[in-house]
XYZ file of N, CA, C and O in Angstrom:
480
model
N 26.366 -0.783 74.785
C 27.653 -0.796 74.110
C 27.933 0.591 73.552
O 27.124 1.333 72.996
N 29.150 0.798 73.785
C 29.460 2.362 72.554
C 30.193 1.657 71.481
O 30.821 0.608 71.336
N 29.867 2.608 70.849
C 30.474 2.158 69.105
C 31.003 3.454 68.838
O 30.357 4.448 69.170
N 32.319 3.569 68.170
C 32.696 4.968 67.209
C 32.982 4.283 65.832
O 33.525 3.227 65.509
N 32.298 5.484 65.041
C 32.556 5.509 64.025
C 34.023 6.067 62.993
O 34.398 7.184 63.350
N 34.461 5.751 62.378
C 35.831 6.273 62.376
C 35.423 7.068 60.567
O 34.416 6.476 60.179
N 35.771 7.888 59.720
C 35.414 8.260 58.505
C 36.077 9.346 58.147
O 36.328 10.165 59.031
N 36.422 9.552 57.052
C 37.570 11.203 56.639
C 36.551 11.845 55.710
O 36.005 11.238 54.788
N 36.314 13.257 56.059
C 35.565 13.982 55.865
C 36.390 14.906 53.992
O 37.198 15.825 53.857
N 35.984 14.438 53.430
C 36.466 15.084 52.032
C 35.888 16.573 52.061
O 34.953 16.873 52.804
N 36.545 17.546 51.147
C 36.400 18.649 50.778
C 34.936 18.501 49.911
O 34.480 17.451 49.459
N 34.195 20.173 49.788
C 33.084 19.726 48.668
C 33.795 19.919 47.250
O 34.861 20.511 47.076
N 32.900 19.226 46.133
C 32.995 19.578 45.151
C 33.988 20.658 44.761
O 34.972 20.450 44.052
N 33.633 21.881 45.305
C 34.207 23.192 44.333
C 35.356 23.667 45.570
O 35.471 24.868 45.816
N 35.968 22.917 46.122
C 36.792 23.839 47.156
C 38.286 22.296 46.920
O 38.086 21.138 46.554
N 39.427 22.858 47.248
C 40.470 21.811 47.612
C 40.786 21.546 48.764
O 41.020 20.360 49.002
N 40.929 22.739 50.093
C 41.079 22.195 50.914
C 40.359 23.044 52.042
O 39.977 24.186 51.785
N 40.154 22.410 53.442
C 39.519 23.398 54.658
C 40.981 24.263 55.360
O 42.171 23.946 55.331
N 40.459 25.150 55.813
C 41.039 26.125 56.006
C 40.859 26.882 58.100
O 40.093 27.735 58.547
N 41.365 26.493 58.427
C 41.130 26.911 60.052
C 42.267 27.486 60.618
O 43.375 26.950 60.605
N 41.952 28.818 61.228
C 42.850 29.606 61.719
C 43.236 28.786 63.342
O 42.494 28.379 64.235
N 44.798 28.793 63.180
C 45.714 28.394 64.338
C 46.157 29.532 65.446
O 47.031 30.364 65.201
N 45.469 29.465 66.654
C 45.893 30.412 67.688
C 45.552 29.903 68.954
O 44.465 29.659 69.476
N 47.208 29.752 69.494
C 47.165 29.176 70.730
C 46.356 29.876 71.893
O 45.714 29.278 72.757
N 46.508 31.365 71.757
C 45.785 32.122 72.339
C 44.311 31.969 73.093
O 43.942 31.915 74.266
N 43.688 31.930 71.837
C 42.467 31.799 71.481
C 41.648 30.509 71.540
O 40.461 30.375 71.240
N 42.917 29.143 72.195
C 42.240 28.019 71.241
C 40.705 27.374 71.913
O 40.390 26.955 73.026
N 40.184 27.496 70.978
C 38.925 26.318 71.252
C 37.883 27.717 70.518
O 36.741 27.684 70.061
N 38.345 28.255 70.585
C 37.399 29.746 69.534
C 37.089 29.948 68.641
O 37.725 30.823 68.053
N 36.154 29.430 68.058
C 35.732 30.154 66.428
C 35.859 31.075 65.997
O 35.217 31.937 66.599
N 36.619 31.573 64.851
C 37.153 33.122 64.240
C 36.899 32.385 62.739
O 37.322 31.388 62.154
N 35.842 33.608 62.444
C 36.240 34.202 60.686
C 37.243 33.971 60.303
O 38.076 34.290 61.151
N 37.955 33.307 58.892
C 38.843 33.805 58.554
C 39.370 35.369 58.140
O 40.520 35.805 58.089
N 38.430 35.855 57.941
C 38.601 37.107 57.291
C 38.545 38.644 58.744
O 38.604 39.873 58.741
N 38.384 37.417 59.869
C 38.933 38.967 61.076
C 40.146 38.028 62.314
O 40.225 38.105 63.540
N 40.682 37.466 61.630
C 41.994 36.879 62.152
C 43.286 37.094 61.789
O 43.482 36.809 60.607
N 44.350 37.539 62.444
C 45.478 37.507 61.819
C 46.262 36.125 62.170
O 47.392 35.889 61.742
N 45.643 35.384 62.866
C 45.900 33.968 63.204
C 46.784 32.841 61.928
O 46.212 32.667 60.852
N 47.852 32.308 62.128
C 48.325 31.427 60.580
C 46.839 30.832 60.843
O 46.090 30.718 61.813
N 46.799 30.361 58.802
C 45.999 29.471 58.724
C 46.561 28.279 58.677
O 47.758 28.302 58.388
N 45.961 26.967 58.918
C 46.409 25.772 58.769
C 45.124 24.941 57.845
O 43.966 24.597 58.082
N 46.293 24.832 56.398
C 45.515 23.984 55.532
C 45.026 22.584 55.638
O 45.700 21.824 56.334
N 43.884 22.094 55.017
C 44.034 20.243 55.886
C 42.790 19.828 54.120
O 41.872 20.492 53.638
N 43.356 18.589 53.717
C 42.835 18.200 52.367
C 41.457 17.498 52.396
O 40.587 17.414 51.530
N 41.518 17.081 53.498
C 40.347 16.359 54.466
C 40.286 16.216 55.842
O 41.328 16.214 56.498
N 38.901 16.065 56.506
C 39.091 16.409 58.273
C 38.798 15.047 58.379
O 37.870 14.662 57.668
N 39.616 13.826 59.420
C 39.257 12.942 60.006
C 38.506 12.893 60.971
O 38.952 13.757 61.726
N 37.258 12.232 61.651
C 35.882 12.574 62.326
C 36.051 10.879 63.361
O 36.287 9.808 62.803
N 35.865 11.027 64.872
C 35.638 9.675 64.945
C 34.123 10.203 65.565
O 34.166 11.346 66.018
N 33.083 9.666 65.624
C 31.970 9.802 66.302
C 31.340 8.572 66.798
O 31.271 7.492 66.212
N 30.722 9.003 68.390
C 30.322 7.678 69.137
C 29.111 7.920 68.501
O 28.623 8.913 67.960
N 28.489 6.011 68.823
C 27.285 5.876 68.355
C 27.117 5.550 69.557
O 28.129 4.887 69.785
N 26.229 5.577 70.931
C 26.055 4.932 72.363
C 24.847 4.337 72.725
O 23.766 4.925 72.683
N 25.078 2.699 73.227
C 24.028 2.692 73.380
C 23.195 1.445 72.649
O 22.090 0.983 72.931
N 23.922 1.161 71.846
C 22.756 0.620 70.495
C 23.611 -0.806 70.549
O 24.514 -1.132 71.319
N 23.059 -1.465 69.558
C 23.668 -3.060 69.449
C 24.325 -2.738 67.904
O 24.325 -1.638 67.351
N 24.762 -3.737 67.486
C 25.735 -3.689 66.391
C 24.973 -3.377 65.104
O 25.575 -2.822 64.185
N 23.465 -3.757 64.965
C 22.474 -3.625 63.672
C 22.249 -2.024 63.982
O 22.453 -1.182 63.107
N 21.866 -1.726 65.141
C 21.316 -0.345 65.155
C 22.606 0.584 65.358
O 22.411 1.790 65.513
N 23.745 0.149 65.364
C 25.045 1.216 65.642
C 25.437 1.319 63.653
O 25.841 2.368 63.151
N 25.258 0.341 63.025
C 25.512 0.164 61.694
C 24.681 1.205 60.887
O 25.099 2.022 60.066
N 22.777 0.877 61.522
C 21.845 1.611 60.778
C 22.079 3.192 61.099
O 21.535 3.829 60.198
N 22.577 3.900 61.876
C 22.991 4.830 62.661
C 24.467 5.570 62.108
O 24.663 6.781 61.999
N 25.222 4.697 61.866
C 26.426 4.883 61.032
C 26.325 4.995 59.675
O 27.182 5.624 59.055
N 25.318 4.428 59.071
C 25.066 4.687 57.486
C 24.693 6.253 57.242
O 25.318 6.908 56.408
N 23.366 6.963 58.217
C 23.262 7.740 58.338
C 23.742 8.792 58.282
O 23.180 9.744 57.740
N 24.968 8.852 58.867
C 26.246 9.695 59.244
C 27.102 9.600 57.774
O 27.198 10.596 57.057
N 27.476 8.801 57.547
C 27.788 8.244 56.357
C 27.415 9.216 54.925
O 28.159 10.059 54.424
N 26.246 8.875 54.526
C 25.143 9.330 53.847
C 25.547 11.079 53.849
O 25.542 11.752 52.819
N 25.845 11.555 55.051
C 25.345 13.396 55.135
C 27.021 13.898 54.904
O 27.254 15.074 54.621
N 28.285 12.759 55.075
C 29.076 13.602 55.679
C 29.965 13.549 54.362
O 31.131 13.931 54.266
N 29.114 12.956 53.301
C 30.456 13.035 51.725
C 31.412 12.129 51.417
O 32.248 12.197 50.515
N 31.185 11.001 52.473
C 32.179 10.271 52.951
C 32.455 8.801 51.934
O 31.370 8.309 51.623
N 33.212 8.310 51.579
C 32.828 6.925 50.848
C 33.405 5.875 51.554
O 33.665 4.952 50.782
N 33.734 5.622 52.789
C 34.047 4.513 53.590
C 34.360 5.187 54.730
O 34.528 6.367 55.039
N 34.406 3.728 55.480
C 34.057 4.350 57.270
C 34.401 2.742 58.012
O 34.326 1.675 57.402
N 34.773 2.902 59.415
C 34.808 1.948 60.285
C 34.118 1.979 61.466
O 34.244 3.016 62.117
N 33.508 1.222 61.859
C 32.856 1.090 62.996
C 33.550 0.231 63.870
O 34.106 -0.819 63.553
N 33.449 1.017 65.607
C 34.808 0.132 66.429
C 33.547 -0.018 67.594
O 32.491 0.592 67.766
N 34.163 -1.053 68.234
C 33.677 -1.024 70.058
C 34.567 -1.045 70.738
O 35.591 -1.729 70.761
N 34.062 -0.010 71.526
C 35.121 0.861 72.245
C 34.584 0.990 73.358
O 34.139 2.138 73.380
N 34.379 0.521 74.231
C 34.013 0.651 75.886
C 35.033 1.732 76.656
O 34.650 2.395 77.620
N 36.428 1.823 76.081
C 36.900 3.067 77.078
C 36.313 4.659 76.567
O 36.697 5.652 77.185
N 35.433 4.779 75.485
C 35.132 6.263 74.945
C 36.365 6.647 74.265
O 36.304 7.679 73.595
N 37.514 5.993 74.309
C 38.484 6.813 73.677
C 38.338 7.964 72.036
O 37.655 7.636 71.066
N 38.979 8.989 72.104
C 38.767 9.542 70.776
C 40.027 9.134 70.090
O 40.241 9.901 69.152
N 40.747 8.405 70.183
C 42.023 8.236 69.673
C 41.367 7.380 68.637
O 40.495 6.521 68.771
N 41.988 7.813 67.572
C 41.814 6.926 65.754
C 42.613 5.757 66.092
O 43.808 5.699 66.379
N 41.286 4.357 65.963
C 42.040 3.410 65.767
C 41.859 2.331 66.952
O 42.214 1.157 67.053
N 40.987 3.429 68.019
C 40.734 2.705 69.743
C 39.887 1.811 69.463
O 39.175 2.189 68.532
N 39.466 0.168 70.065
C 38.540 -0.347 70.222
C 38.949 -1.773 69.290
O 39.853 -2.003 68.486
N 38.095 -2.384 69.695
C 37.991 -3.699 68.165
C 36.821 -3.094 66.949
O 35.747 -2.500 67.038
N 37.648 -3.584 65.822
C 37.290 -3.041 64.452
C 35.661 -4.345 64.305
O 35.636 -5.554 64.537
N 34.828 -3.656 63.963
C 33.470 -4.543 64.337
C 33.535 -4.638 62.862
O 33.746 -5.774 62.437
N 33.359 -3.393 61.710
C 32.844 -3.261 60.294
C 33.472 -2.806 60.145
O 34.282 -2.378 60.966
N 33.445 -2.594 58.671
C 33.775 -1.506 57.400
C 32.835 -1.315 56.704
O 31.986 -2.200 56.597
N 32.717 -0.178 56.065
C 31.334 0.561 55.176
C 32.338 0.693 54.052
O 33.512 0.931 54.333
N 31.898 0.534 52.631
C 32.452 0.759 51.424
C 31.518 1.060 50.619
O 30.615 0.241 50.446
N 31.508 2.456 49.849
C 29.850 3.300 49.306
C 30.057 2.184 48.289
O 31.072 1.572 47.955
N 28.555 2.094 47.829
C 28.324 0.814 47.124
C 28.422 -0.323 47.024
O 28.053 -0.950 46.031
N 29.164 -1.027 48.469
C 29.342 -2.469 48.660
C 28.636 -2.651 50.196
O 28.111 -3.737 50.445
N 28.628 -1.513 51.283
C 27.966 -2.057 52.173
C 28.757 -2.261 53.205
O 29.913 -1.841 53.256
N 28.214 -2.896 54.067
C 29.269 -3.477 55.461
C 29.930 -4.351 55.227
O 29.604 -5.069 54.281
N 31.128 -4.654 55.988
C 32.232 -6.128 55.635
C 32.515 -6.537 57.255
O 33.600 -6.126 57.665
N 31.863 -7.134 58.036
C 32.251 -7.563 59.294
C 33.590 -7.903 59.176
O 34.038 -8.402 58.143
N 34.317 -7.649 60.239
C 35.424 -8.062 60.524
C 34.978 -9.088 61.793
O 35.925 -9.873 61.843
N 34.459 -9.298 62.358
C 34.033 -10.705 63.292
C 32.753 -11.305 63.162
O 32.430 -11.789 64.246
N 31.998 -11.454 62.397
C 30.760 -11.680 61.771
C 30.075 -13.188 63.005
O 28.915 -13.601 63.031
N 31.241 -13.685 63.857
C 30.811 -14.925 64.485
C 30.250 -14.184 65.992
O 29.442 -14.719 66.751
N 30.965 -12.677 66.227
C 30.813 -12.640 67.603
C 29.897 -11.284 67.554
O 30.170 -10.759 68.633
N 29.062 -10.523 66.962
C 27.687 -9.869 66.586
C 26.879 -10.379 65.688
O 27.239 -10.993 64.684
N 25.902 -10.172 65.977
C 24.547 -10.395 64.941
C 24.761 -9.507 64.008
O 25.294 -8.408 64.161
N 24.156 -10.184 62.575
C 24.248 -9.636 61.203
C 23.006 -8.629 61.332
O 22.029 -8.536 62.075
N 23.487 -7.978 60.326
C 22.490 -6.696 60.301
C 21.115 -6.724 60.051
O 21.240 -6.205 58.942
N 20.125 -6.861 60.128
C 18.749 -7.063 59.814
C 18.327 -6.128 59.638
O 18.859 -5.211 60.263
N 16.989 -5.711 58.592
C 16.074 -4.402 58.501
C 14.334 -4.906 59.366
O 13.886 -5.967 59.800
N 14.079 -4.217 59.321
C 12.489 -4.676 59.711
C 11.888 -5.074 58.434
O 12.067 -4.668 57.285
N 11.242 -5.840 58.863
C 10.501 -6.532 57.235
C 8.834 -5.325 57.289
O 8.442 -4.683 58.263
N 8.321 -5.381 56.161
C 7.501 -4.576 55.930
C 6.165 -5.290 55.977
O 5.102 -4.757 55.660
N 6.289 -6.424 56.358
C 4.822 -7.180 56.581
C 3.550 -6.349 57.138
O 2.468 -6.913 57.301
């Protein structure tokens, strides 16, 4: 199965917004801001979808927390998406992640619930 993760990437702490130079020219190129005369284009947060591939719905979840966890993020959706699409929003909505509440299945009848390994 592929799974994407869907999540909006917040600014850190001490900054308001990201900052990436716009040039059609150039595009797909990484430039300094500071050796570009390129406009900049401001953005308050970056929206991220990322595949998880491969995995079943417990290990696309345990995999998505992960991501979760590094990227600053405080909620997130997890989709299945068999066409790969990157379009926000592609697939059936499997979960939701909410920091401090956890997963919320949105079809809880048609995947298995999440399990950990027991420590026996």
């Amino acid at each position: 199965m592929t799974f994407f993760l869907e999540y909006t990437i917040p600014t850190a702490p001490d900054e308001t917004e990201f900052e990436f130079p716009h040039d059609d020219i150039r595009a797909g190129t990484t430039i300094p801001l500071s050796e570009t005369n390129a406009e900049i284009v401001h953005a308050p947060e970056l929206p991220a979808r990322t595949s998880i591939i491969g995995a079943t719905v417990p290990e696309a979840k345990l995999e998505a927390e992960q991501l979760i966890l590094h990227s600053r993020c405080s909620e997130a959706a997890l989709y299945d998406d068999p066409s790969n699409s990157l379009q926000e929003g592609t697939g059936i909505l499997v979960s939701t992640f909410t920091e401090g509440e956890g997963w919320t299945d949105s079809r809880p009848d048609e995947y298995e619930p999440v399990s950990l390994p027991s420590e026996d």
